Tab-separated table of N, CA and C in Angstrom:
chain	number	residue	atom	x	y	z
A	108	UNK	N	0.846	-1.184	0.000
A	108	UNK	CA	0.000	0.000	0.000
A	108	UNK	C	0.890	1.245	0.000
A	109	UNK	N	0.168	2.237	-0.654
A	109	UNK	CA	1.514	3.475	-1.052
A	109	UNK	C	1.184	3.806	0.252
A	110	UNK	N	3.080	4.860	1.144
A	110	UNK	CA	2.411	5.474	2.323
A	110	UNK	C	1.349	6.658	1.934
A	111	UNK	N	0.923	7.250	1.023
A	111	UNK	CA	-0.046	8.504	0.986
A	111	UNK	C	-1.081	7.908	1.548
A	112	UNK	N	-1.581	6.531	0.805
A	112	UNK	CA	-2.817	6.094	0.912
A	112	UNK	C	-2.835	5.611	2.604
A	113	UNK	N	-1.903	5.249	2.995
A	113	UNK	CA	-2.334	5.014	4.629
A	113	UNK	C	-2.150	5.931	5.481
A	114	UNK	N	-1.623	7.163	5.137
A	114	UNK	CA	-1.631	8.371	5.878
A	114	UNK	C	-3.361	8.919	5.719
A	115	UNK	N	-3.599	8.984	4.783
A	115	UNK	CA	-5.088	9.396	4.581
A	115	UNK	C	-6.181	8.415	5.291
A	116	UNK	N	-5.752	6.723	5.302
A	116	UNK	CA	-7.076	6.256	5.869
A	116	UNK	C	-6.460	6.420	7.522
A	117	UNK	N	-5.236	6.730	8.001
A	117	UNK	CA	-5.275	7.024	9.653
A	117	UNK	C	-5.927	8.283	9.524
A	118	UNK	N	-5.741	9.247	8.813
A	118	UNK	CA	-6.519	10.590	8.801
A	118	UNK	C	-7.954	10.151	8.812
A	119	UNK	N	-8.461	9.364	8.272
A	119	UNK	CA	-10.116	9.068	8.462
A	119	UNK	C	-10.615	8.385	9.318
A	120	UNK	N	-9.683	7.333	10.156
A	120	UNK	CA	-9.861	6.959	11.311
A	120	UNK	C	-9.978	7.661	12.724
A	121	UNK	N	-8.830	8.915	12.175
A	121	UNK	CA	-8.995	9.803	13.036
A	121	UNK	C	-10.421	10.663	13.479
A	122	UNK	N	-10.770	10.624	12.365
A	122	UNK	CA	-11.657	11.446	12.042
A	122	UNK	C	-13.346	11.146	12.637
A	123	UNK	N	-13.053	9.662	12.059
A	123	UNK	CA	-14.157	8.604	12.942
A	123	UNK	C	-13.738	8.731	14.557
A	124	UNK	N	-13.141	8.521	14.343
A	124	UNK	CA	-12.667	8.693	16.230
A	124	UNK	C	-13.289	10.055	17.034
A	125	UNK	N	-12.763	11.092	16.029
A	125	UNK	CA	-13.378	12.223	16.498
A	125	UNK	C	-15.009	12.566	16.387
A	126	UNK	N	-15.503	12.025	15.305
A	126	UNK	CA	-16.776	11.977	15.024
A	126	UNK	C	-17.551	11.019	16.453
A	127	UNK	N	-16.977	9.704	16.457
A	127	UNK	CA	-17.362	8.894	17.690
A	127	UNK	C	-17.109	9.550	18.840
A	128	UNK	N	-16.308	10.732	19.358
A	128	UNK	CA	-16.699	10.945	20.568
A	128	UNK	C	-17.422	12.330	20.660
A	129	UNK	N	-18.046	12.425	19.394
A	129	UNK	CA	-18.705	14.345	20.238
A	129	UNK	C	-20.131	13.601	20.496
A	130	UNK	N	-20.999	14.119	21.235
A	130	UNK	CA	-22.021	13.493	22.164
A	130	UNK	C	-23.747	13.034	20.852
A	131	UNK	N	-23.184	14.030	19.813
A	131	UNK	CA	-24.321	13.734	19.004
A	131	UNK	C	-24.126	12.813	18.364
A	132	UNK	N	-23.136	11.799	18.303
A	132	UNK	CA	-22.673	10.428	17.888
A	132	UNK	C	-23.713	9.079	18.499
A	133	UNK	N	-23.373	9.435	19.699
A	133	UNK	CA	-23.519	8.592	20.820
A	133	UNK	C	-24.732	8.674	21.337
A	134	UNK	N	-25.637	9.889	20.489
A	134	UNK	CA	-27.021	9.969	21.245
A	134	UNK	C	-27.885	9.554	20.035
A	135	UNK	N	-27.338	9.345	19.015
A	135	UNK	CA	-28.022	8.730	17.648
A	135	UNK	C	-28.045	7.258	17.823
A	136	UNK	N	-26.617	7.276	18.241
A	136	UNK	CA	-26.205	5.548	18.351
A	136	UNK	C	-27.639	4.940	19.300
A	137	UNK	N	-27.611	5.700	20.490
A	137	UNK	CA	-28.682	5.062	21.615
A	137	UNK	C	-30.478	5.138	21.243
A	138	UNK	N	-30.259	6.106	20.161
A	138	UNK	CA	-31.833	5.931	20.035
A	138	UNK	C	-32.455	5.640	18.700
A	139	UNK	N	-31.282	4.627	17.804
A	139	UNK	CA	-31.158	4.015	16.915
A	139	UNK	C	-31.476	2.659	17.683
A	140	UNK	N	-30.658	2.357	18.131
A	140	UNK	CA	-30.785	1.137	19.035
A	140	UNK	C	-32.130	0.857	19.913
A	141	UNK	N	-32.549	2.475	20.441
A	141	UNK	CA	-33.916	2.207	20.894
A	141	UNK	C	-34.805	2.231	20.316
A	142	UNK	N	-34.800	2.496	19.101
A	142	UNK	CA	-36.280	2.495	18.052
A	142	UNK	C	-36.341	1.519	17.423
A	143	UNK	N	-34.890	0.360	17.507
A	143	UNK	CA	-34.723	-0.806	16.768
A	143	UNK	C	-35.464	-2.107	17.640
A	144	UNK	N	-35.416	-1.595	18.800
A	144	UNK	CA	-35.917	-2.528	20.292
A	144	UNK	C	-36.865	-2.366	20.652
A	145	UNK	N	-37.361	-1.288	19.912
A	145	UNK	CA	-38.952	-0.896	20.083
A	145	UNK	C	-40.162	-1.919	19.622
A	146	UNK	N	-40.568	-2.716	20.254
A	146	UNK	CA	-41.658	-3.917	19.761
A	146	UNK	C	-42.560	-3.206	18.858
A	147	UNK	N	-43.538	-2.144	19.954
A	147	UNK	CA	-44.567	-1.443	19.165
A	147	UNK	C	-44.423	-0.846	17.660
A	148	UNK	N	-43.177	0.285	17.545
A	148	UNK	CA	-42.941	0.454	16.540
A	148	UNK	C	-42.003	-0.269	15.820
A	149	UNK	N	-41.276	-1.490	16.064
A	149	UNK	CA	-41.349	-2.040	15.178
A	149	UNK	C	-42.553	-2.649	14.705
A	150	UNK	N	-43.694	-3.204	15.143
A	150	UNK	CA	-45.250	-3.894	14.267
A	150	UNK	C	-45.348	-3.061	13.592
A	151	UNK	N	-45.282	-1.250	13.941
A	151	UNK	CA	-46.198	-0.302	13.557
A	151	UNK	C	-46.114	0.000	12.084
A	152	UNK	N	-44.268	-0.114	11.750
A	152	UNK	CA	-43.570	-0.081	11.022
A	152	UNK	C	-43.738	-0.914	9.823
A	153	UNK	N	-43.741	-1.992	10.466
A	153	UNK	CA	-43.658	-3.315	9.345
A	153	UNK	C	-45.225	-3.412	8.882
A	154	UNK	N	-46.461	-3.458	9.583
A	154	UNK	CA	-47.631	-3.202	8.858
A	154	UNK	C	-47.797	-1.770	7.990
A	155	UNK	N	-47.080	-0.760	8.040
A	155	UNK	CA	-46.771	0.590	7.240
A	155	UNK	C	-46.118	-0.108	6.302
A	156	UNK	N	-45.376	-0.398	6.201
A	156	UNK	CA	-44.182	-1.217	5.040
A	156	UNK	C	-45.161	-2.174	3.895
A	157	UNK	N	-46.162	-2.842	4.982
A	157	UNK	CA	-46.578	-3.485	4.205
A	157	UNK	C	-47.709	-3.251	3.242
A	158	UNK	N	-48.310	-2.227	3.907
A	158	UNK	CA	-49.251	-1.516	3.370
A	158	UNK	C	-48.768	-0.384	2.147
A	159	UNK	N	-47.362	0.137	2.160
A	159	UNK	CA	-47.087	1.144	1.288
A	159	UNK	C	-46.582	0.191	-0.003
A	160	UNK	N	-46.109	-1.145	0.529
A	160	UNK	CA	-45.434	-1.588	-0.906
A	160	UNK	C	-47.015	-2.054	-1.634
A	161	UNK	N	-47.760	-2.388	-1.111
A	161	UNK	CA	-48.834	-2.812	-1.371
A	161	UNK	C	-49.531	-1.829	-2.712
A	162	UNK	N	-49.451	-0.760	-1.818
A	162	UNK	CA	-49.979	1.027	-2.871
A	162	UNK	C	-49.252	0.761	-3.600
A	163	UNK	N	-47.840	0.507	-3.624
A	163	UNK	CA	-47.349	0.871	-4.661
A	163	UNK	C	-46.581	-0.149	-5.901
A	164	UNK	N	-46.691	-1.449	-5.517
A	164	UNK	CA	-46.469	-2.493	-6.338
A	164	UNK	C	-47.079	-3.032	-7.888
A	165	UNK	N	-48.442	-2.571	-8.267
A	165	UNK	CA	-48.965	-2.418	-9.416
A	165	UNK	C	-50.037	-1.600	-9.193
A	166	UNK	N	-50.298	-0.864	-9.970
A	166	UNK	CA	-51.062	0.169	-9.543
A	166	UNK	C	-52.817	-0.409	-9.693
A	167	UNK	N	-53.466	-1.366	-11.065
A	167	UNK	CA	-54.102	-1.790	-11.108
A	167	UNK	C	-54.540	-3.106	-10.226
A	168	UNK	N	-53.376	-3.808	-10.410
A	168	UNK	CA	-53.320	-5.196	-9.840
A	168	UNK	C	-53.693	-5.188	-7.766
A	169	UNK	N	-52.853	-4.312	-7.185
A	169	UNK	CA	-53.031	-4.545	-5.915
A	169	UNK	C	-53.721	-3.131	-5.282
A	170	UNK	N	-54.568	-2.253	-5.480
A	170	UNK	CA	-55.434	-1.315	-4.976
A	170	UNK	C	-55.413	-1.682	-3.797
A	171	UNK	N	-55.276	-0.752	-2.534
A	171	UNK	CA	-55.509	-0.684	-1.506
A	171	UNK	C	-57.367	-0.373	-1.279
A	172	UNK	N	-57.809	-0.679	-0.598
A	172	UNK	CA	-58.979	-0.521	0.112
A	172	UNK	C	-59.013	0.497	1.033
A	173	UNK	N	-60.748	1.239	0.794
A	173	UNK	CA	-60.562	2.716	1.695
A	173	UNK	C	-59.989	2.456	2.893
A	174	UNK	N	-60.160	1.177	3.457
A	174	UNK	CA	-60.142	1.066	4.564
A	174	UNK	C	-58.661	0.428	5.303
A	175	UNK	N	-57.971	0.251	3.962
A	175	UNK	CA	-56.463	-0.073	4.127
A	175	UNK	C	-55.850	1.606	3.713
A	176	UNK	N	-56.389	2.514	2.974
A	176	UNK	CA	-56.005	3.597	3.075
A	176	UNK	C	-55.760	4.359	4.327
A	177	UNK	N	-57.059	4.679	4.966
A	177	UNK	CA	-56.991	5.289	6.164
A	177	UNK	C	-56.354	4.855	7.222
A	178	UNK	N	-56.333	3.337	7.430
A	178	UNK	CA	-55.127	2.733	8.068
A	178	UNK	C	-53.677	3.343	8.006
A	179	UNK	N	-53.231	3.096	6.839
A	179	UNK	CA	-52.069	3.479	6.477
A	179	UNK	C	-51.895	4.925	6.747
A	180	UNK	N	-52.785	5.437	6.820
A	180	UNK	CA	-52.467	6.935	7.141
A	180	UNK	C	-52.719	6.918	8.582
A	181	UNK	N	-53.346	6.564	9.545
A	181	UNK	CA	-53.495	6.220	10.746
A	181	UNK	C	-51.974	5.767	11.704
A	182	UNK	N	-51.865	4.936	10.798
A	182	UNK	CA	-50.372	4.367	11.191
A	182	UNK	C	-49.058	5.246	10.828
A	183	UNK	N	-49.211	5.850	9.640
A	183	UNK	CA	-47.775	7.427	9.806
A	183	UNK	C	-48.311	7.682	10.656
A	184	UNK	N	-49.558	8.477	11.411
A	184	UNK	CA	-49.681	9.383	12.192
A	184	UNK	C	-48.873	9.117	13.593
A	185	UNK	N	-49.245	7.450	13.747
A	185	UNK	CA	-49.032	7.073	15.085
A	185	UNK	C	-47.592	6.560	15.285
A	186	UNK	N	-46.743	6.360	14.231
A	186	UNK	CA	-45.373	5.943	14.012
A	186	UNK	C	-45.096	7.411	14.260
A	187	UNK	N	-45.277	8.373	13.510
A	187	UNK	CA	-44.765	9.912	13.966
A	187	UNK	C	-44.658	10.460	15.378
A	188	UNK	N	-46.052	9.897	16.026
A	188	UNK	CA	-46.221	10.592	17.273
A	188	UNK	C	-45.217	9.448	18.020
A	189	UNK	N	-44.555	8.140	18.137
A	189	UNK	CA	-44.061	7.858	18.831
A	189	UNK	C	-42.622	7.507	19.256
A	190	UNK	N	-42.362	7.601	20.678
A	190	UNK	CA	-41.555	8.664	21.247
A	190	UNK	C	-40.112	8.082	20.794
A	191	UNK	N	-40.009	6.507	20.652
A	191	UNK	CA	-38.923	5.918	20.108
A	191	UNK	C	-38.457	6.420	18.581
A	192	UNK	N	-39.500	6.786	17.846
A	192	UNK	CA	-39.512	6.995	16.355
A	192	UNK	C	-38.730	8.554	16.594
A	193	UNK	N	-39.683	9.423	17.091
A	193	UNK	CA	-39.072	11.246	17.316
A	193	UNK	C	-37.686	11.233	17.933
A	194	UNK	N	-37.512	10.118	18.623
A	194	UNK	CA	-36.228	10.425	19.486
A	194	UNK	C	-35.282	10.152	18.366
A	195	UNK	N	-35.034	8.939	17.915
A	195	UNK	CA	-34.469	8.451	16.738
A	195	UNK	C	-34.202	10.015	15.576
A	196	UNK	N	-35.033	10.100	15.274
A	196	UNK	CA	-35.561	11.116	14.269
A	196	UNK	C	-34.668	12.591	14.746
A	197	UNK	N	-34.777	12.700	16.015
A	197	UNK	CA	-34.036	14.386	16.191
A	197	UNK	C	-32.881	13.990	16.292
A	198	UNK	N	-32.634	12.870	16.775
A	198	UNK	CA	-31.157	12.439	16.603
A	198	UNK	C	-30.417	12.226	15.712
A	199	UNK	N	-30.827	12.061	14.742
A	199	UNK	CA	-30.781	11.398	13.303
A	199	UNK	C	-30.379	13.028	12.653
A	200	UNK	N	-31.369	14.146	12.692
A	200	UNK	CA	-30.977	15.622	12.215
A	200	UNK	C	-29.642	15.706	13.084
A	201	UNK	N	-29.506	15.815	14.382
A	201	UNK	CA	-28.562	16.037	14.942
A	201	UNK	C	-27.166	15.636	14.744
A	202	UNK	N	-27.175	14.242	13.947
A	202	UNK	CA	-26.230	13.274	13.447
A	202	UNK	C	-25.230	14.162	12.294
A	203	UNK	N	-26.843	14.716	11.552
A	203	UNK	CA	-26.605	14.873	9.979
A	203	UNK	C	-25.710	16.442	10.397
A	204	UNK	N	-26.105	16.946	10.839
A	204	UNK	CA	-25.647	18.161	10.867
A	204	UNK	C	-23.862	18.582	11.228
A	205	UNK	N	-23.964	17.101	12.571
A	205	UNK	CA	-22.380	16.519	12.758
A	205	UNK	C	-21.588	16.507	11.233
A	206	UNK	N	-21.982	15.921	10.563
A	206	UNK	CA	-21.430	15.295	9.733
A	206	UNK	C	-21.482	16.620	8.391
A	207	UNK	N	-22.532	17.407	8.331
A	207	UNK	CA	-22.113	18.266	7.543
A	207	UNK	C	-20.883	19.467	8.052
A	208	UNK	N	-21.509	19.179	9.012
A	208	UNK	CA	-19.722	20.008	9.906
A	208	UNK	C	-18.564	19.667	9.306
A	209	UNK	N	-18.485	18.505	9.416
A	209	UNK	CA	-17.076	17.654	9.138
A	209	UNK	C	-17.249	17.899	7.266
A	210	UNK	N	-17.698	17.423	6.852
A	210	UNK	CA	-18.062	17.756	5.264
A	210	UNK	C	-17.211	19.575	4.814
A	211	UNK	N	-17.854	20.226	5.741
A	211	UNK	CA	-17.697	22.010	5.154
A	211	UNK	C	-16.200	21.933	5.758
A	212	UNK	N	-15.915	21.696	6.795
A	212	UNK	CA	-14.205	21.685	7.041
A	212	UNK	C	-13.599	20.894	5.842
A	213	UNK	N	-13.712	19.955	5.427
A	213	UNK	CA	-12.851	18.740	4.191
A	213	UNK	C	-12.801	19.687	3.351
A	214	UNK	N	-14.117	20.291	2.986
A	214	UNK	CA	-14.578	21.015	1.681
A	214	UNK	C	-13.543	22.190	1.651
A	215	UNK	N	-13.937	22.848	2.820
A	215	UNK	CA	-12.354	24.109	2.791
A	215	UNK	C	-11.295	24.159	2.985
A	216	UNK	N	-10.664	22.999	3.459
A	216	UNK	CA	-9.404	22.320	3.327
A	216	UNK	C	-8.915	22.022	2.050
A	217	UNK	N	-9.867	21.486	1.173
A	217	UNK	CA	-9.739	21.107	0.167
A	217	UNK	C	-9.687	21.374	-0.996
A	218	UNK	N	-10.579	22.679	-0.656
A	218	UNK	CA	-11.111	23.737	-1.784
A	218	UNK	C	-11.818	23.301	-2.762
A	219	UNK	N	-12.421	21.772	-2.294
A	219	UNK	CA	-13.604	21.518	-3.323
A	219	UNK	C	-15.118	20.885	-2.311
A	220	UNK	N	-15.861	20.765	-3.381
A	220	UNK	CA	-16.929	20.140	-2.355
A	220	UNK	C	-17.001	18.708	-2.402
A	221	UNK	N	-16.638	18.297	-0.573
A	221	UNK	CA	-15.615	17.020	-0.356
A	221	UNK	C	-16.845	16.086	-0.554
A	222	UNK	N	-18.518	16.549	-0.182
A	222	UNK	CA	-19.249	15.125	0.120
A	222	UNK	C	-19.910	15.125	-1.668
A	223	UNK	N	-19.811	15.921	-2.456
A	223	UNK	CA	-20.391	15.658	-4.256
A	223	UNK	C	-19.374	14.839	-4.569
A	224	UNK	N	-17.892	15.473	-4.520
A	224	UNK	CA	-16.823	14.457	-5.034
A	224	UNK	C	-17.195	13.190	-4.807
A	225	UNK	N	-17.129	12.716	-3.458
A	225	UNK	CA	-16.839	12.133	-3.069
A	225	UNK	C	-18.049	10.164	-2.927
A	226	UNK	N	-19.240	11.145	-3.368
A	226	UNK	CA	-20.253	10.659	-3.638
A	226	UNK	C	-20.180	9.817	-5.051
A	227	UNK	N	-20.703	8.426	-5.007
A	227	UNK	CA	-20.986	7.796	-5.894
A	227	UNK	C	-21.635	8.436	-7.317
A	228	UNK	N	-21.200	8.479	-8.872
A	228	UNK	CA	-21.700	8.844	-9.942
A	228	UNK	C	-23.217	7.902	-10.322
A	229	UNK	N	-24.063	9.117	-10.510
A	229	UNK	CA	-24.965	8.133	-10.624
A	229	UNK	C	-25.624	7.879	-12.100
A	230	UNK	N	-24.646	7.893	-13.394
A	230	UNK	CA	-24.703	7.927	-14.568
A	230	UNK	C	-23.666	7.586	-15.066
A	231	UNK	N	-23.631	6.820	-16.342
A	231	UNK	CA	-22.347	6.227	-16.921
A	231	UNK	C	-21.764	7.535	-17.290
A	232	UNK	N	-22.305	8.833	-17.495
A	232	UNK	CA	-21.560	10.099	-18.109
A	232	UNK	C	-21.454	10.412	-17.098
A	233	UNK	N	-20.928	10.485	-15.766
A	233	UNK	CA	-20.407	11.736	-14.915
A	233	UNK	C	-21.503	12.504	-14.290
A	234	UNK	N	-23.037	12.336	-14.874
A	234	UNK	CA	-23.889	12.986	-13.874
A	234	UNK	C	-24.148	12.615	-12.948
């Protein structure tokens, strides 16, 4: 391995390291874990799941019913309102915002924009 290339992945280890200890790491981590352990919303979830692929798997072929409609909308409501899901959820912004931190420092270090580069092409031409 060239040394550049392992100077750069200790630089990103570092980086993880530093990312792993500021507190909005560690408070995503815990309520990732608690929305994953969540019984209720996990059912709540997986009957939502099942109901949206449902809507949306052939449009003629599998029609939802009014009464699988309002469900399904019943169930965002109640996946939204609950407290494992919101906690997850502000944590989750809180995460992102970490991480665009770290992004705008690379970026001006770098003098380019580090998370487009750096991002998968999603076209055989470069777009």
């Amino acid at each position: 391995m060239p040394q550049n290339t392992q100077a750069i992945e200790n630089a990103a280890r570092e980086l993880a390291g530093a990312l792993q200890a500021d507190p909005r790491w560690s408070a995503w981590r815990e309520a990732r874990i608690a929305a994953e352990q969540d019984a209720k919303l996990g059912a709540l979830m997986e009957r939502y799941s099942q109901l949206s692929h449902k809507a949306h798997e052939g449009q003629a072929a599998a029609r939802l019913s009014d009464e699988e409609m309002l469900e399904l909308g019943a169930l965002q409501d109640t996946i939204q309102q609950n407290e494992a899901f919101i906690r997850r959820d502000e944590a989750s912004d809180a995460l992102i915002a970490l991480l665009r931190e770290a992004d705008g420092a690379l970026s001006e270090a770098l003098g380019v924009d580090f998370a487009a580069n750096a991002a998968p092409r999603s076209s055989c031409c470069g777009g």
